[in-house]
Amino acid sequence: MGFNAFLERLIAGRWIAGADESDAITAALRFKRANINSIINYLGEEFTQMEEINSTVKKYIDLEAEIGKRRLGSDLSVKLTQLGMLVSRKACHRNLDLIVKRAKTAGIFVWIDMEEENIVDRTIEEYLTEASHGNVGICIQAYTLNSGEKLRRVVRAGGIVRLVKGAYPLSEDTFRTRREITRNYGRLMLYLFRNSKRFTIATHDIALVEKAIRYNIKYKKDVTYAMLNGVRNRYLKALAEKGYKTAVYLPFGEKWIDYSYRRLKEAGHATIILKSLFERQGV
Ligand SMILES: Cc1cc2nc3c(=O)[nH]c(=O)nc-3n(C[C@H](O)[C@H](O)[C@H](O)COP(=O)(O)OP(=O)(O)OC[C@H]3O[C@@H](n4cnc5c(N)ncnc54)[C@H](O)[C@@H]3O)c2cc1C
């Protein structure tokens, strides 16, 4: 094994199911046995070449067929910049529409990932044109200052939300500290409990997960607790064993660098990174 392949396996192998669709399916089966649903994402973003965009769409369509055939029940998660948003909004719409309609036939739910600030509004608009299919949800990032407004817009339109803190660089449009972001996440989460029937709490922040569990004793909503593969798998498994609805975000593909870089930054502390790389994950 060359040094790059070694690094790839060491770093990316922690968070990523593997290079191929078959790796994602194998990992999804393993999680399914632990009663954890998978949200499968094909890695890659900011595509500008039609060839790459078209092959990505095909990848998702093939994946839908495989998930349907095996009755895996997994969700998909797509990024609009891998479906052509940066090249042609029309093409992006056509691609998303195709993926969502095929998914609906196969009984698959499709999430739209949220990316960098400059395409957030376009992403929400695109989502709202597809929401009526009923099998589509969108990610909302609590780190943006006006995330409350965005959340209300989506929820009022009957949308299904996956609430996250946000993974891209902070800017003047975002909160500055983790504390402020966490506080805003708490506010948005409460809004979801009060105003939405079904949503996903996507965080590894255990205090927030525990708060959500307490809220749901009162609100009794259809809540899924979701985490990224390789971060807190054991905790997720424990939640599933207690009977909570859980999901793991499971990326696969060769474009692992951007994704792994974001995860490394989040892990922050060198000792957390090392611990997280070598610790056994339990699922
Ligand atoms: C299911 C799911 C889908 C997501 N989809 C999107 C999306 O579409 N768009 C987007 O911008 N972001 C997305 N994210 C990422 C999200 O925005 C955060 O960047 C990420 O979840 C870290 O924030 P946190 O809520 O876990 O809180 P944090 O405060 O960052 O972390 C909480 C705790 O978890 C630990 N932790 C967090 N990450 C790691 C790690 N990588 N390794 C080791 N420990 C870690 C921290 O040390 C801390 O103790 C998604 C996250 C999840 C779980």
Coordinates of C-alpha atoms and ligand atoms in Angstrom, one line a residue:
M1 CA 0.0 0.0 0.0
G2 CA 1.4 3.4 -1.0
F3 CA 1.6 6.3 1.6
N4 CA -1.4 8.1 0.1
A5 CA -3.5 4.9 0.2
F6 CA -2.4 4.4 3.8
L7 CA -3.4 7.9 4.8
E8 CA -6.6 7.6 2.9
R9 CA -7.5 4.4 4.8
L10 CA -6.4 5.8 8.1
I11 CA -8.1 9.2 7.9
A12 CA -11.0 8.8 5.5
G13 CA -11.7 5.2 6.4
R14 CA -13.0 6.4 9.7
W15 CA -15.8 8.5 8.2
I16 CA -16.3 7.1 4.8
A17 CA -17.9 3.8 3.8
G18 CA -15.5 3.2 1.0
A19 CA -14.8 4.2 -2.6
D20 CA -17.7 2.3 -4.2
E21 CA -21.5 2.0 -4.1
S22 CA -21.1 -1.6 -2.9
D23 CA -19.1 -0.3 0.1
A24 CA -22.0 2.0 1.0
I25 CA -24.5 -0.8 0.6
T26 CA -22.4 -3.1 2.8
A27 CA -22.1 -0.5 5.5
A28 CA -25.8 0.4 5.3
L29 CA -26.6 -3.3 5.9
R30 CA -24.4 -3.4 8.9
F31 CA -26.2 -0.3 10.4
K32 CA -29.6 -1.7 9.5
R33 CA -28.8 -4.8 11.6
A34 CA -28.3 -2.4 14.5
N35 CA -31.6 -0.7 13.8
I36 CA -29.9 2.4 12.4
N37 CA -31.1 3.8 9.1
S38 CA -28.5 5.2 6.7
I39 CA -28.4 8.4 4.8
I40 CA -26.1 7.7 1.9
N41 CA -24.2 10.5 0.2
Y42 CA -22.0 10.2 -2.9
L43 CA -19.0 12.4 -2.1
G44 CA -18.2 15.5 -4.3
E45 CA -19.2 19.1 -4.5
E46 CA -19.0 22.2 -6.7
F47 CA -19.0 20.3 -9.9
T48 CA -18.7 22.4 -13.1
Q49 CA -18.2 19.7 -15.7
M50 CA -21.4 18.3 -17.2
E51 CA -19.7 14.9 -17.5
E52 CA -19.1 14.8 -13.8
I53 CA -22.6 16.1 -13.0
N54 CA -24.3 13.5 -15.3
S55 CA -22.2 10.6 -13.9
T56 CA -23.2 11.7 -10.4
V57 CA -26.8 11.7 -11.3
K58 CA -26.4 8.2 -12.7
K59 CA -24.7 7.1 -9.5
Y60 CA -27.7 8.2 -7.4
I61 CA -30.2 6.6 -9.8
D62 CA -28.2 3.3 -9.7
L63 CA -28.1 3.5 -5.9
E64 CA -31.8 4.0 -5.7
A65 CA -32.3 0.9 -7.8
E66 CA -30.0 -1.1 -5.4
I67 CA -31.6 0.3 -2.2
G68 CA -35.0 -0.6 -3.6
K69 CA -34.0 -4.0 -4.8
R70 CA -32.5 -4.9 -1.4
R71 CA -35.3 -3.2 0.6
L72 CA -32.7 -1.4 2.5
G73 CA -34.9 1.6 3.4
S74 CA -31.9 4.0 3.3
D75 CA -32.3 7.7 2.5
L76 CA -30.1 9.5 0.1
S77 CA -28.4 12.9 0.6
V78 CA -27.5 15.0 -2.4
K79 CA -25.6 18.3 -2.8
L80 CA -27.1 20.6 -5.3
T81 CA -23.6 21.7 -6.5
Q82 CA -23.0 18.1 -7.5
L83 CA -26.2 18.1 -9.6
G84 CA -25.2 21.2 -11.6
M85 CA -26.3 24.2 -9.5
L86 CA -23.1 26.1 -10.3
V87 CA -23.5 25.5 -14.1
S88 CA -27.2 25.7 -14.9
R89 CA -30.1 26.0 -12.5
K90 CA -32.3 24.4 -15.0
A91 CA -30.1 21.3 -15.3
C92 CA -29.8 21.1 -11.6
H93 CA -33.6 21.3 -11.2
R94 CA -34.1 18.6 -13.9
N95 CA -31.5 16.3 -12.1
L96 CA -33.0 16.8 -8.7
D97 CA -36.5 16.2 -10.0
L98 CA -35.4 12.9 -11.7
I99 CA -33.7 11.7 -8.5
V100 CA -36.6 12.6 -6.3
K101 CA -39.3 11.0 -8.6
R102 CA -37.3 7.8 -9.0
A103 CA -36.8 7.7 -5.3
K104 CA -40.5 8.1 -4.7
T105 CA -41.3 5.1 -6.8
A106 CA -38.7 3.1 -4.9
G107 CA -39.9 4.3 -1.5
I108 CA -36.7 6.3 -0.8
F109 CA -36.4 9.6 1.1
V110 CA -34.0 12.2 -0.4
W111 CA -32.3 14.8 1.7
I112 CA -30.7 18.0 0.3
D113 CA -27.5 18.8 2.0
M114 CA -26.8 22.5 2.8
E115 CA -23.6 24.0 1.4
E116 CA -21.8 27.3 1.6
E117 CA -23.7 30.5 2.3
N118 CA -23.7 31.8 -1.3
I119 CA -26.0 29.0 -2.5
V120 CA -28.2 28.6 0.6
D121 CA -31.1 30.7 -0.7
R122 CA -31.1 28.9 -4.1
T123 CA -31.0 25.6 -2.3
I124 CA -34.0 26.5 -0.3
E125 CA -35.9 27.7 -3.3
E126 CA -35.1 24.5 -5.2
Y127 CA -36.1 22.5 -2.3
L128 CA -39.5 24.2 -2.1
T129 CA -40.2 23.3 -5.7
E130 CA -39.7 19.6 -4.9
A131 CA -41.2 19.5 -1.4
S132 CA -44.7 18.6 -2.5
H133 CA -43.4 15.1 -3.6
G134 CA -43.4 14.4 0.2
N135 CA -40.2 12.3 0.1
V136 CA -37.7 15.2 0.3
G137 CA -36.1 17.0 3.2
I138 CA -33.6 19.8 3.6
C139 CA -30.8 20.6 5.9
I140 CA -30.9 23.9 7.8
Q141 CA -27.7 25.2 9.5
A142 CA -28.1 26.8 12.9
Y143 CA -24.8 28.8 12.6
T144 CA -26.2 31.4 10.2
L145 CA -27.6 34.5 11.8
N146 CA -30.9 34.3 9.8
S147 CA -31.4 30.6 10.1
G148 CA -34.6 31.1 12.2
E149 CA -36.1 32.9 9.2
K150 CA -35.0 30.1 6.8
L151 CA -36.4 27.5 9.1
R152 CA -39.7 29.1 9.5
R153 CA -40.0 29.5 5.7
V154 CA -39.4 25.8 5.2
V155 CA -41.6 24.6 8.0
R156 CA -44.5 26.9 7.0
A157 CA -44.3 25.4 3.5
G158 CA -44.7 21.9 5.1
G159 CA -41.0 21.0 4.6
I160 CA -39.1 18.4 6.4
V161 CA -35.9 19.6 8.2
R162 CA -32.6 18.1 9.2
L163 CA -31.2 20.5 11.7
V164 CA -27.4 20.9 12.0
K165 CA -24.9 23.4 13.4
G166 CA -23.2 24.0 10.1
A167 CA -19.9 22.8 8.7
Y168 CA -18.5 25.5 6.4
P169 CA -16.2 28.4 7.4
L170 CA -17.8 31.1 9.7
S171 CA -18.4 34.5 8.2
E172 CA -20.1 37.8 9.0
D173 CA -23.4 36.1 8.3
T174 CA -22.8 33.4 11.0
F175 CA -22.6 33.3 14.7
R176 CA -18.9 33.5 15.9
T177 CA -18.6 31.1 18.8
R178 CA -19.6 27.5 19.4
R179 CA -21.6 28.7 22.4
E180 CA -23.8 31.0 20.4
I181 CA -24.2 28.4 17.7
T182 CA -25.3 25.8 20.2
R183 CA -27.7 28.3 21.8
N184 CA -29.3 29.1 18.5
Y185 CA -29.5 25.4 17.7
G186 CA -31.5 24.9 20.9
R187 CA -33.9 27.7 19.9
L188 CA -34.4 26.3 16.4
M189 CA -34.9 22.8 17.8
L190 CA -37.6 24.1 20.1
Y191 CA -39.3 25.8 17.2
L192 CA -39.3 22.4 15.4
F193 CA -40.8 20.6 18.4
R194 CA -43.6 23.3 18.5
N195 CA -44.3 23.6 14.8
S196 CA -43.2 20.6 12.8
K197 CA -44.5 17.0 12.9
R198 CA -41.4 15.3 11.6
F199 CA -37.7 16.3 11.6
T200 CA -34.2 15.1 12.2
I201 CA -31.9 16.3 15.0
A202 CA -28.5 15.9 13.4
T203 CA -25.7 16.6 16.0
H204 CA -23.1 14.8 18.1
D205 CA -23.7 17.3 20.9
I206 CA -25.1 15.0 23.5
A207 CA -26.5 17.8 25.7
L208 CA -28.7 18.8 22.7
V209 CA -29.7 15.2 22.0
E210 CA -30.7 14.8 25.6
K211 CA -32.6 18.0 25.5
A212 CA -34.5 16.9 22.4
I213 CA -35.4 13.6 24.1
R214 CA -36.8 15.5 27.0
Y215 CA -38.8 17.8 24.7
N216 CA -40.3 14.9 23.0
I217 CA -41.8 13.5 26.1
K218 CA -44.0 16.6 25.9
Y219 CA -44.3 17.1 22.2
K220 CA -44.4 13.5 20.9
K221 CA -43.1 14.3 17.4
D222 CA -41.6 12.0 14.8
V223 CA -37.9 12.7 15.5
T224 CA -34.9 11.0 14.1
Y225 CA -31.5 11.4 15.8
A226 CA -28.7 11.4 13.2
M227 CA -24.9 11.5 13.3
L228 CA -22.1 11.3 10.9
N229 CA -20.5 7.9 10.4
G230 CA -17.4 7.4 12.6
V231 CA -18.0 10.2 15.1
R232 CA -20.3 8.7 17.8
N233 CA -21.4 5.4 16.4
R234 CA -21.6 3.8 19.8
Y235 CA -23.8 6.4 21.2
L236 CA -26.0 6.2 18.2
K237 CA -26.2 2.5 18.6
A238 CA -27.2 2.9 22.3
L239 CA -30.0 5.4 21.2
A240 CA -31.2 2.8 18.7
E241 CA -31.2 0.1 21.4
K242 CA -33.4 2.3 23.6
G243 CA -35.9 2.5 20.7
Y244 CA -35.2 6.0 19.4
K245 CA -35.3 6.5 15.6
T246 CA -31.7 6.9 14.5
A247 CA -29.8 7.5 11.2
V248 CA -26.2 7.6 10.2
Y249 CA -24.9 9.8 7.5
L250 CA -22.8 7.5 5.3
P251 CA -20.7 9.1 2.6
F252 CA -18.9 7.0 0.0
G253 CA -16.8 7.8 -3.1
E254 CA -13.3 8.8 -4.0
K255 CA -13.6 12.5 -3.3
W256 CA -12.9 12.2 0.4
I257 CA -10.5 15.1 1.0
D258 CA -12.9 18.0 1.5
Y259 CA -15.2 15.9 3.6
S260 CA -12.5 14.5 5.8
Y261 CA -10.9 17.9 6.2
R262 CA -14.1 19.3 7.6
R263 CA -14.4 16.4 10.0
L264 CA -10.8 16.8 11.1
K265 CA -11.4 20.5 11.8
E266 CA -14.5 19.7 13.9
A267 CA -12.7 17.0 15.9
G268 CA -10.4 20.0 16.7
H269 CA -8.1 18.9 19.4
A270 CA -5.2 16.6 18.3
T271 CA -5.9 14.1 21.1
I272 CA -9.6 13.9 20.1
I273 CA -8.5 13.3 16.5
L274 CA -6.1 10.5 17.5
K275 CA -8.6 9.0 19.9
S276 CA -11.3 9.2 17.3
L277 CA -9.0 7.6 14.6
F278 CA -8.0 4.6 16.6
E279 CA -11.0 4.0 18.8
R280 CA -13.2 1.1 17.8
Q281 CA -16.6 2.3 16.6
G282 CA -18.8 -0.5 17.7
V283 CA -21.1 -0.6 14.6
Ligands
LIG1 C1 -26.5 13.7 9.9 C2 -25.8 14.9 9.7 C3 -25.9 15.6 8.5 C4 -25.2 16.8 8.2 N1 -25.4 17.5 7.1 C5 -24.8 18.7 7.0 C6 -25.1 19.5 5.9 O1 -25.9 19.2 5.0 N2 -24.5 20.8 5.8 C7 -23.7 21.2 6.8 O2 -23.2 22.3 6.7 N3 -23.3 20.4 7.8 C8 -23.9 19.2 7.9 N4 -23.6 18.4 9.0 C9 -22.4 18.8 9.9 C10 -22.8 19.7 11.0 O3 -23.1 21.0 10.5 C11 -21.6 19.9 12.0 O4 -20.5 20.4 11.3 C12 -21.2 18.6 12.7 O5 -22.3 17.8 13.0 C13 -20.5 19.0 14.0 O6 -21.3 19.7 14.8 P1 -22.1 19.1 16.1 O7 -23.5 19.4 16.0 O8 -21.8 17.7 16.2 O9 -21.6 19.9 17.3 P2 -20.1 20.2 17.8 O10 -20.3 21.2 18.9 O11 -19.2 20.5 16.7 O12 -19.6 18.8 18.4 C14 -20.3 18.2 19.5 C15 -19.4 17.2 20.1 O13 -19.1 16.2 19.1 C16 -17.7 16.0 18.9 N5 -17.4 16.0 17.5 C17 -18.0 16.7 16.5 N6 -17.4 16.4 15.3 C18 -16.5 15.5 15.6 C19 -15.6 14.7 14.7 N7 -15.5 14.9 13.4 N8 -14.7 13.9 15.3 C20 -14.7 13.7 16.7 N9 -15.6 14.3 17.5 C21 -16.4 15.2 17.0 C22 -17.1 17.3 19.5 O14 -15.8 17.1 20.0 C23 -18.0 17.7 20.5 O15 -17.7 17.2 21.8 C24 -24.3 17.2 9.3 C25 -24.2 16.6 10.5 C26 -24.9 15.4 10.7 C27 -24.7 14.7 12.0

